[in-house]
């Protein structure tokens, strides 16, 4: 699951709050310059997770929404299909594109085979129910494991799409 049954992500943490954590986000974000997310993810970040500061200020953010909101230099509110946005962004020069969430953004991108790398974190919490990230994809996607890393009970997996012949 990508969120619990109320859409919350407060369970996204390791086993111990006082444990030393590896700064995997710092390493990851060096490889991207663009983040794409849906309205629910944007709203959760802006109102709950970091209400006083836009935590992705170093990145160009594309927020997919039907709301008419004014864009800024690094926050673009767009009313477009996720697949169109990613296809257009892939034509531009730059570093990587991070699809931050949520499920309504990820699922059509998976169906269209537009995700090149999958960064998957296994969190030491079994939710039992919630919002499925992978739901609705009928097509098999073969992956190749690039690397793993574990810390504080969290296991991070990085995969690329496998190009079987």
Short mmCIF file of N, CA, C and O in Angstrom, two decimals, residues 12-116:
data_model
loop_
_atom_site.label_atom_id
_atom_site.label_comp_id
_atom_site.label_asym_id
_atom_site.label_seq_id
_atom_site.Cartn_x
_atom_site.Cartn_y
_atom_site.Cartn_z
N UNK A 12 5.02 5.80 7.66
CA UNK A 12 6.23 5.66 6.84
C UNK A 12 7.47 6.02 7.65
O UNK A 12 8.03 7.10 7.51
N UNK A 13 7.89 5.11 8.49
CA UNK A 13 9.09 5.31 9.30
C UNK A 13 9.66 3.97 9.69
O UNK A 13 9.02 2.94 9.53
N UNK A 14 10.87 4.01 10.19
CA UNK A 14 11.56 2.79 10.56
C UNK A 14 11.09 2.24 11.89
O UNK A 14 10.11 2.69 12.47
N UNK A 15 11.85 1.26 12.39
CA UNK A 15 11.51 0.59 13.63
C UNK A 15 11.65 1.49 14.85
O UNK A 15 10.87 1.41 15.78
N UNK A 16 12.67 2.33 14.84
CA UNK A 16 12.97 3.14 16.01
C UNK A 16 13.13 4.60 15.59
O UNK A 16 13.85 4.90 14.65
N UNK A 17 12.49 5.49 16.30
CA UNK A 17 12.60 6.91 15.95
C UNK A 17 13.97 7.48 16.34
O UNK A 17 14.41 8.47 15.78
N UNK A 18 14.66 6.83 17.29
CA UNK A 18 15.96 7.34 17.72
C UNK A 18 17.12 6.69 16.98
O UNK A 18 18.28 6.99 17.25
N UNK A 19 16.82 5.80 16.05
CA UNK A 19 17.88 5.13 15.30
C UNK A 19 18.49 6.06 14.27
O UNK A 19 17.83 6.95 13.74
N UNK A 20 19.75 5.82 13.98
CA UNK A 20 20.40 6.57 12.92
C UNK A 20 19.84 6.11 11.58
O UNK A 20 19.78 4.93 11.28
N UNK A 21 19.39 7.06 10.79
CA UNK A 21 18.85 6.76 9.47
C UNK A 21 19.85 7.15 8.41
O UNK A 21 20.57 8.14 8.54
N UNK A 22 19.89 6.39 7.35
CA UNK A 22 20.71 6.74 6.20
C UNK A 22 19.94 7.80 5.41
O UNK A 22 18.72 7.71 5.26
N UNK A 23 20.63 8.80 4.91
CA UNK A 23 19.97 9.83 4.12
C UNK A 23 19.84 9.38 2.68
O UNK A 23 20.51 9.89 1.79
N UNK A 24 18.98 8.40 2.45
CA UNK A 24 18.80 7.90 1.09
C UNK A 24 18.10 8.95 0.22
O UNK A 24 18.33 9.01 -0.98
N UNK A 25 17.25 9.78 0.82
CA UNK A 25 16.58 10.83 0.06
C UNK A 25 17.59 11.82 -0.50
O UNK A 25 17.51 12.20 -1.66
N UNK A 26 18.56 12.21 0.29
CA UNK A 26 19.60 13.14 -0.16
C UNK A 26 20.37 12.60 -1.35
O UNK A 26 20.66 13.32 -2.31
N UNK A 27 20.69 11.31 -1.32
CA UNK A 27 21.37 10.68 -2.45
C UNK A 27 20.46 10.62 -3.67
O UNK A 27 20.86 10.92 -4.78
N UNK A 28 19.21 10.24 -3.45
CA UNK A 28 18.26 10.09 -4.54
C UNK A 28 17.98 11.42 -5.23
O UNK A 28 17.99 11.51 -6.46
N UNK A 29 17.73 12.46 -4.47
CA UNK A 29 17.28 13.73 -5.04
C UNK A 29 18.39 14.41 -5.87
O UNK A 29 18.09 15.25 -6.71
N UNK A 30 19.63 14.01 -5.69
CA UNK A 30 20.72 14.54 -6.51
C UNK A 30 20.56 14.12 -7.98
O UNK A 30 21.12 14.74 -8.86
N UNK A 31 19.83 13.05 -8.20
CA UNK A 31 19.67 12.48 -9.55
C UNK A 31 18.44 13.01 -10.28
O UNK A 31 18.22 12.68 -11.45
N UNK A 32 17.60 13.82 -9.61
CA UNK A 32 16.37 14.31 -10.23
C UNK A 32 16.32 15.83 -10.19
O UNK A 32 16.96 16.47 -9.34
N UNK A 33 15.58 16.41 -11.12
CA UNK A 33 15.34 17.85 -11.08
C UNK A 33 13.87 18.19 -11.22
O UNK A 33 13.48 19.35 -11.18
N UNK A 34 13.04 17.15 -11.37
CA UNK A 34 11.60 17.34 -11.58
C UNK A 34 10.85 16.33 -10.73
O UNK A 34 11.23 15.16 -10.66
N UNK A 35 9.76 16.78 -10.11
CA UNK A 35 8.89 15.89 -9.36
C UNK A 35 7.46 16.07 -9.89
O UNK A 35 7.03 17.18 -10.16
N UNK A 36 6.78 14.94 -10.07
CA UNK A 36 5.40 14.94 -10.57
C UNK A 36 4.54 14.27 -9.51
O UNK A 36 4.89 13.20 -9.00
N UNK A 37 3.41 14.89 -9.19
CA UNK A 37 2.51 14.34 -8.17
C UNK A 37 1.08 14.76 -8.46
O UNK A 37 0.85 15.72 -9.21
N UNK A 38 0.16 14.07 -7.84
CA UNK A 38 -1.25 14.43 -7.93
C UNK A 38 -1.62 15.40 -6.83
O UNK A 38 -0.82 15.71 -5.93
N UNK A 39 -2.86 15.87 -6.90
CA UNK A 39 -3.34 16.86 -5.92
C UNK A 39 -3.29 16.31 -4.50
O UNK A 39 -2.88 17.01 -3.57
N UNK A 40 -3.72 15.07 -4.27
CA UNK A 40 -3.75 14.54 -2.91
C UNK A 40 -2.36 14.51 -2.28
O UNK A 40 -2.20 14.87 -1.12
N UNK A 41 -1.37 14.09 -3.04
CA UNK A 41 0.00 14.08 -2.52
C UNK A 41 0.47 15.50 -2.25
O UNK A 41 1.03 15.79 -1.18
N UNK A 42 0.24 16.40 -3.19
CA UNK A 42 0.62 17.81 -3.00
C UNK A 42 -0.04 18.38 -1.75
O UNK A 42 0.64 18.98 -0.90
N UNK A 43 -1.33 18.18 -1.62
CA UNK A 43 -2.06 18.74 -0.48
C UNK A 43 -1.55 18.17 0.85
O UNK A 43 -1.42 18.90 1.83
N UNK A 44 -1.25 16.88 0.86
CA UNK A 44 -0.74 16.26 2.08
C UNK A 44 0.63 16.84 2.46
O UNK A 44 0.89 17.12 3.63
N UNK A 45 1.49 17.01 1.47
CA UNK A 45 2.81 17.60 1.75
C UNK A 45 2.65 19.04 2.23
O UNK A 45 3.24 19.44 3.23
N UNK A 46 1.84 19.83 1.52
CA UNK A 46 1.72 21.26 1.80
C UNK A 46 0.97 21.57 3.09
O UNK A 46 1.21 22.62 3.70
N UNK A 47 0.09 20.68 3.54
CA UNK A 47 -0.71 20.99 4.73
C UNK A 47 -0.35 20.17 5.96
O UNK A 47 -0.55 20.64 7.08
N UNK A 48 0.21 18.96 5.76
CA UNK A 48 0.49 18.10 6.91
C UNK A 48 1.98 17.85 7.12
O UNK A 48 2.49 18.01 8.23
N UNK A 49 2.67 17.43 6.07
CA UNK A 49 4.05 16.99 6.22
C UNK A 49 5.04 18.15 6.30
O UNK A 49 6.05 18.06 6.99
N UNK A 50 4.78 19.21 5.58
CA UNK A 50 5.68 20.37 5.59
C UNK A 50 4.89 21.65 5.31
O UNK A 50 5.07 22.29 4.27
N UNK A 51 4.01 22.06 6.23
CA UNK A 51 3.13 23.19 5.96
C UNK A 51 3.83 24.56 5.89
O UNK A 51 3.28 25.49 5.30
N UNK A 52 5.00 24.68 6.44
CA UNK A 52 5.67 25.98 6.48
C UNK A 52 6.67 26.21 5.37
O UNK A 52 7.15 27.34 5.20
N UNK A 53 7.00 25.16 4.62
CA UNK A 53 8.01 25.29 3.58
C UNK A 53 7.78 24.21 2.53
O UNK A 53 7.52 23.06 2.86
N UNK A 54 7.86 24.58 1.25
CA UNK A 54 7.74 23.60 0.18
C UNK A 54 9.03 22.81 0.13
O UNK A 54 10.09 23.34 -0.23
N UNK A 55 8.98 21.55 0.52
CA UNK A 55 10.19 20.74 0.68
C UNK A 55 10.87 20.39 -0.63
O UNK A 55 11.99 19.93 -0.64
N UNK A 56 10.18 20.61 -1.75
CA UNK A 56 10.77 20.31 -3.06
C UNK A 56 11.15 21.60 -3.79
O UNK A 56 11.11 21.66 -5.02
N UNK A 57 11.56 22.60 -3.06
CA UNK A 57 11.86 23.91 -3.66
C UNK A 57 13.04 23.86 -4.63
O UNK A 57 13.14 24.71 -5.51
N UNK A 58 13.92 22.88 -4.51
CA UNK A 58 15.06 22.74 -5.43
C UNK A 58 14.68 22.05 -6.73
O UNK A 58 15.49 21.94 -7.64
N UNK A 59 13.46 21.53 -6.80
CA UNK A 59 12.99 20.79 -7.97
C UNK A 59 11.86 21.56 -8.64
O UNK A 59 11.18 22.36 -8.01
N UNK A 60 11.64 21.30 -9.92
CA UNK A 60 10.44 21.81 -10.58
C UNK A 60 9.33 20.80 -10.31
O UNK A 60 9.48 19.62 -10.60
N UNK A 61 8.25 21.27 -9.70
CA UNK A 61 7.14 20.40 -9.30
C UNK A 61 5.98 20.57 -10.27
O UNK A 61 5.55 21.69 -10.54
N UNK A 62 5.49 19.44 -10.77
CA UNK A 62 4.28 19.41 -11.59
C UNK A 62 3.20 18.76 -10.75
O UNK A 62 3.32 17.59 -10.39
N UNK A 63 2.16 19.52 -10.43
CA UNK A 63 1.06 19.02 -9.63
C UNK A 63 -0.14 18.86 -10.56
O UNK A 63 -0.65 19.84 -11.12
N UNK A 64 -0.57 17.62 -10.74
CA UNK A 64 -1.68 17.32 -11.63
C UNK A 64 -2.98 17.48 -10.85
O UNK A 64 -3.19 16.80 -9.85
N UNK A 65 -3.82 18.41 -11.31
CA UNK A 65 -5.05 18.72 -10.61
C UNK A 65 -6.08 19.30 -11.56
O UNK A 65 -5.71 19.88 -12.59
N UNK A 66 -7.34 19.19 -11.20
CA UNK A 66 -8.38 19.85 -11.98
C UNK A 66 -8.63 21.27 -11.44
O UNK A 66 -9.36 22.04 -12.04
N UNK A 67 -7.99 21.61 -10.33
CA UNK A 67 -8.16 22.94 -9.74
C UNK A 67 -7.39 23.98 -10.56
O UNK A 67 -6.29 23.71 -11.03
N UNK A 68 -7.94 25.16 -10.66
CA UNK A 68 -7.27 26.25 -11.36
C UNK A 68 -6.48 27.06 -10.33
O UNK A 68 -7.04 27.91 -9.64
N UNK A 69 -5.21 26.79 -10.22
CA UNK A 69 -4.34 27.46 -9.26
C UNK A 69 -3.20 28.13 -10.00
O UNK A 69 -2.73 27.61 -11.03
N UNK A 70 -2.72 29.25 -9.50
CA UNK A 70 -1.61 29.94 -10.18
C UNK A 70 -0.30 29.19 -9.99
O UNK A 70 0.05 28.78 -8.89
N UNK A 71 0.42 29.02 -11.08
CA UNK A 71 1.73 28.37 -11.03
C UNK A 71 2.80 29.39 -10.67
O UNK A 71 2.61 30.60 -10.83
N UNK A 72 3.93 28.87 -10.18
CA UNK A 72 5.11 29.70 -9.92
C UNK A 72 6.24 29.14 -10.77
O UNK A 72 6.05 28.22 -11.55
N UNK A 73 7.44 29.69 -10.59
CA UNK A 73 8.59 29.20 -11.36
C UNK A 73 8.86 27.72 -11.12
O UNK A 73 9.22 27.00 -12.04
N UNK A 74 8.69 27.27 -9.86
CA UNK A 74 9.03 25.87 -9.59
C UNK A 74 7.82 25.02 -9.17
O UNK A 74 7.99 23.84 -8.87
N UNK A 75 6.64 25.58 -9.18
CA UNK A 75 5.41 24.81 -8.93
C UNK A 75 4.45 25.04 -10.09
O UNK A 75 3.90 26.13 -10.24
N UNK A 76 4.24 24.01 -10.88
CA UNK A 76 3.37 24.09 -12.05
C UNK A 76 2.11 23.26 -11.78
O UNK A 76 2.20 22.05 -11.63
N UNK A 77 0.97 23.94 -11.70
CA UNK A 77 -0.31 23.25 -11.54
C UNK A 77 -0.85 23.00 -12.94
O UNK A 77 -1.07 23.93 -13.70
N UNK A 78 -1.01 21.72 -13.27
CA UNK A 78 -1.36 21.35 -14.65
C UNK A 78 -2.62 20.49 -14.67
O UNK A 78 -2.86 19.70 -13.76
N UNK A 79 -3.39 20.68 -15.74
CA UNK A 79 -4.60 19.88 -15.96
C UNK A 79 -4.35 19.04 -17.20
O UNK A 79 -4.77 19.39 -18.29
N UNK A 80 -3.63 17.94 -17.01
CA UNK A 80 -3.27 17.10 -18.14
C UNK A 80 -3.15 15.65 -17.67
O UNK A 80 -3.06 15.38 -16.47
N UNK A 81 -3.14 14.77 -18.61
CA UNK A 81 -2.97 13.36 -18.34
C UNK A 81 -1.53 13.10 -17.89
O UNK A 81 -0.59 13.65 -18.48
N UNK A 82 -1.31 12.26 -16.86
CA UNK A 82 0.05 11.98 -16.40
C UNK A 82 0.96 11.48 -17.52
O UNK A 82 2.14 11.83 -17.56
N UNK A 83 0.43 10.65 -18.41
CA UNK A 83 1.25 10.10 -19.50
C UNK A 83 1.73 11.20 -20.43
O UNK A 83 2.90 11.21 -20.84
N UNK A 84 0.87 12.16 -20.78
CA UNK A 84 1.28 13.28 -21.62
C UNK A 84 2.37 14.10 -20.94
O UNK A 84 3.35 14.51 -21.58
N UNK A 85 2.21 14.35 -19.66
CA UNK A 85 3.19 15.15 -18.92
C UNK A 85 4.55 14.46 -18.94
O UNK A 85 5.57 15.07 -19.26
N UNK A 86 4.59 13.18 -18.61
CA UNK A 86 5.87 12.45 -18.57
C UNK A 86 6.49 12.36 -19.95
O UNK A 86 7.70 12.57 -20.12
N UNK A 87 5.69 12.07 -20.97
CA UNK A 87 6.23 12.00 -22.33
C UNK A 87 6.86 13.33 -22.75
O UNK A 87 7.94 13.35 -23.34
N UNK A 88 6.20 14.43 -22.42
CA UNK A 88 6.76 15.75 -22.76
C UNK A 88 8.01 16.07 -21.95
O UNK A 88 8.98 16.61 -22.48
N UNK A 89 8.01 15.73 -20.66
CA UNK A 89 9.17 15.98 -19.82
C UNK A 89 10.38 15.16 -20.27
O UNK A 89 11.52 15.63 -20.20
N UNK A 90 10.14 13.95 -20.73
CA UNK A 90 11.25 13.10 -21.18
C UNK A 90 11.94 13.65 -22.42
O UNK A 90 13.10 13.32 -22.68
N UNK A 91 11.26 14.51 -23.17
CA UNK A 91 11.86 15.14 -24.35
C UNK A 91 12.84 16.24 -23.98
O UNK A 91 13.72 16.59 -24.76
N UNK A 92 12.70 16.82 -22.78
CA UNK A 92 13.53 17.93 -22.33
C UNK A 92 14.87 17.44 -21.78
O UNK A 92 14.99 16.31 -21.32
N UNK A 93 15.86 18.32 -21.82
CA UNK A 93 17.15 18.04 -21.19
C UNK A 93 16.98 18.15 -19.69
O UNK A 93 16.18 18.95 -19.20
N UNK A 94 17.73 17.39 -18.96
CA UNK A 94 17.68 17.49 -17.51
C UNK A 94 18.04 16.17 -16.87
O UNK A 94 18.40 15.20 -17.52
N UNK A 95 17.91 16.17 -15.55
CA UNK A 95 18.17 14.95 -14.79
C UNK A 95 16.88 14.13 -14.76
O UNK A 95 16.02 14.30 -15.60
N UNK A 96 16.74 13.29 -13.77
CA UNK A 96 15.61 12.38 -13.70
C UNK A 96 14.30 13.06 -13.31
O UNK A 96 14.28 14.18 -12.80
N UNK A 97 13.22 12.34 -13.58
CA UNK A 97 11.87 12.75 -13.21
C UNK A 97 11.40 11.81 -12.12
O UNK A 97 11.40 10.60 -12.29
N UNK A 98 10.98 12.37 -11.00
CA UNK A 98 10.50 11.58 -9.87
C UNK A 98 8.97 11.64 -9.85
O UNK A 98 8.40 12.73 -9.72
N UNK A 99 8.33 10.50 -9.97
CA UNK A 99 6.88 10.42 -9.82
C UNK A 99 6.63 10.12 -8.35
O UNK A 99 6.80 9.00 -7.89
N UNK A 100 6.25 11.13 -7.62
CA UNK A 100 6.15 11.07 -6.16
C UNK A 100 4.85 10.42 -5.70
O UNK A 100 4.79 9.85 -4.63
N UNK A 101 3.81 10.52 -6.46
CA UNK A 101 2.55 9.91 -6.06
C UNK A 101 1.39 10.69 -6.62
O UNK A 101 1.58 11.73 -7.21
N UNK A 102 0.31 10.14 -6.44
CA UNK A 102 -0.12 8.92 -5.80
C UNK A 102 -0.49 7.85 -6.81
O UNK A 102 -0.09 7.87 -7.97
N UNK A 103 -1.34 6.97 -6.35
CA UNK A 103 -1.70 5.80 -7.13
C UNK A 103 -2.38 6.18 -8.45
O UNK A 103 -2.15 5.54 -9.47
N UNK A 104 -3.19 7.23 -8.44
CA UNK A 104 -3.88 7.65 -9.67
C UNK A 104 -2.92 8.21 -10.71
O UNK A 104 -3.26 8.30 -11.89
N UNK A 105 -1.73 8.59 -10.30
CA UNK A 105 -0.70 9.07 -11.22
C UNK A 105 0.16 7.89 -11.67
O UNK A 105 0.46 7.71 -12.84
N UNK A 106 0.56 7.04 -10.73
CA UNK A 106 1.47 5.92 -11.02
C UNK A 106 0.82 4.87 -11.92
O UNK A 106 1.44 4.38 -12.86
N UNK A 107 -0.42 4.52 -11.64
CA UNK A 107 -1.05 3.42 -12.38
C UNK A 107 -1.13 3.64 -13.89
O UNK A 107 -0.76 2.75 -14.65
N UNK A 108 -1.56 4.81 -14.38
CA UNK A 108 -1.56 4.99 -15.84
C UNK A 108 -0.15 5.00 -16.44
O UNK A 108 0.07 4.55 -17.56
N UNK A 109 0.82 5.48 -15.67
CA UNK A 109 2.21 5.48 -16.15
C UNK A 109 2.74 4.06 -16.27
O UNK A 109 3.48 3.74 -17.20
N UNK A 110 2.36 3.20 -15.33
CA UNK A 110 2.76 1.79 -15.41
C UNK A 110 2.12 1.13 -16.63
O UNK A 110 2.79 0.41 -17.37
N UNK A 111 0.83 1.38 -16.83
CA UNK A 111 0.12 0.78 -17.97
C UNK A 111 0.73 1.21 -19.29
O UNK A 111 0.79 0.43 -20.24
N UNK A 112 1.20 2.46 -19.37
CA UNK A 112 1.80 2.99 -20.60
C UNK A 112 3.29 2.68 -20.69
O UNK A 112 3.95 3.11 -21.63
N UNK A 113 3.83 1.97 -19.71
CA UNK A 113 5.25 1.60 -19.69
C UNK A 113 6.17 2.82 -19.73
O UNK A 113 7.17 2.84 -20.43
N UNK A 114 5.82 3.84 -18.94
CA UNK A 114 6.59 5.07 -18.92
C UNK A 114 7.48 5.22 -17.69
O UNK A 114 8.16 6.23 -17.54
N UNK A 115 7.50 4.23 -16.82
CA UNK A 115 8.36 4.29 -15.64
C UNK A 115 9.62 3.47 -15.94
O UNK A 115 9.56 2.29 -16.24
N UNK A 116 10.77 4.13 -15.86
CA UNK A 116 12.05 3.48 -16.18
C UNK A 116 12.66 2.79 -14.96
O UNK A 116 13.28 1.74 -15.09
#
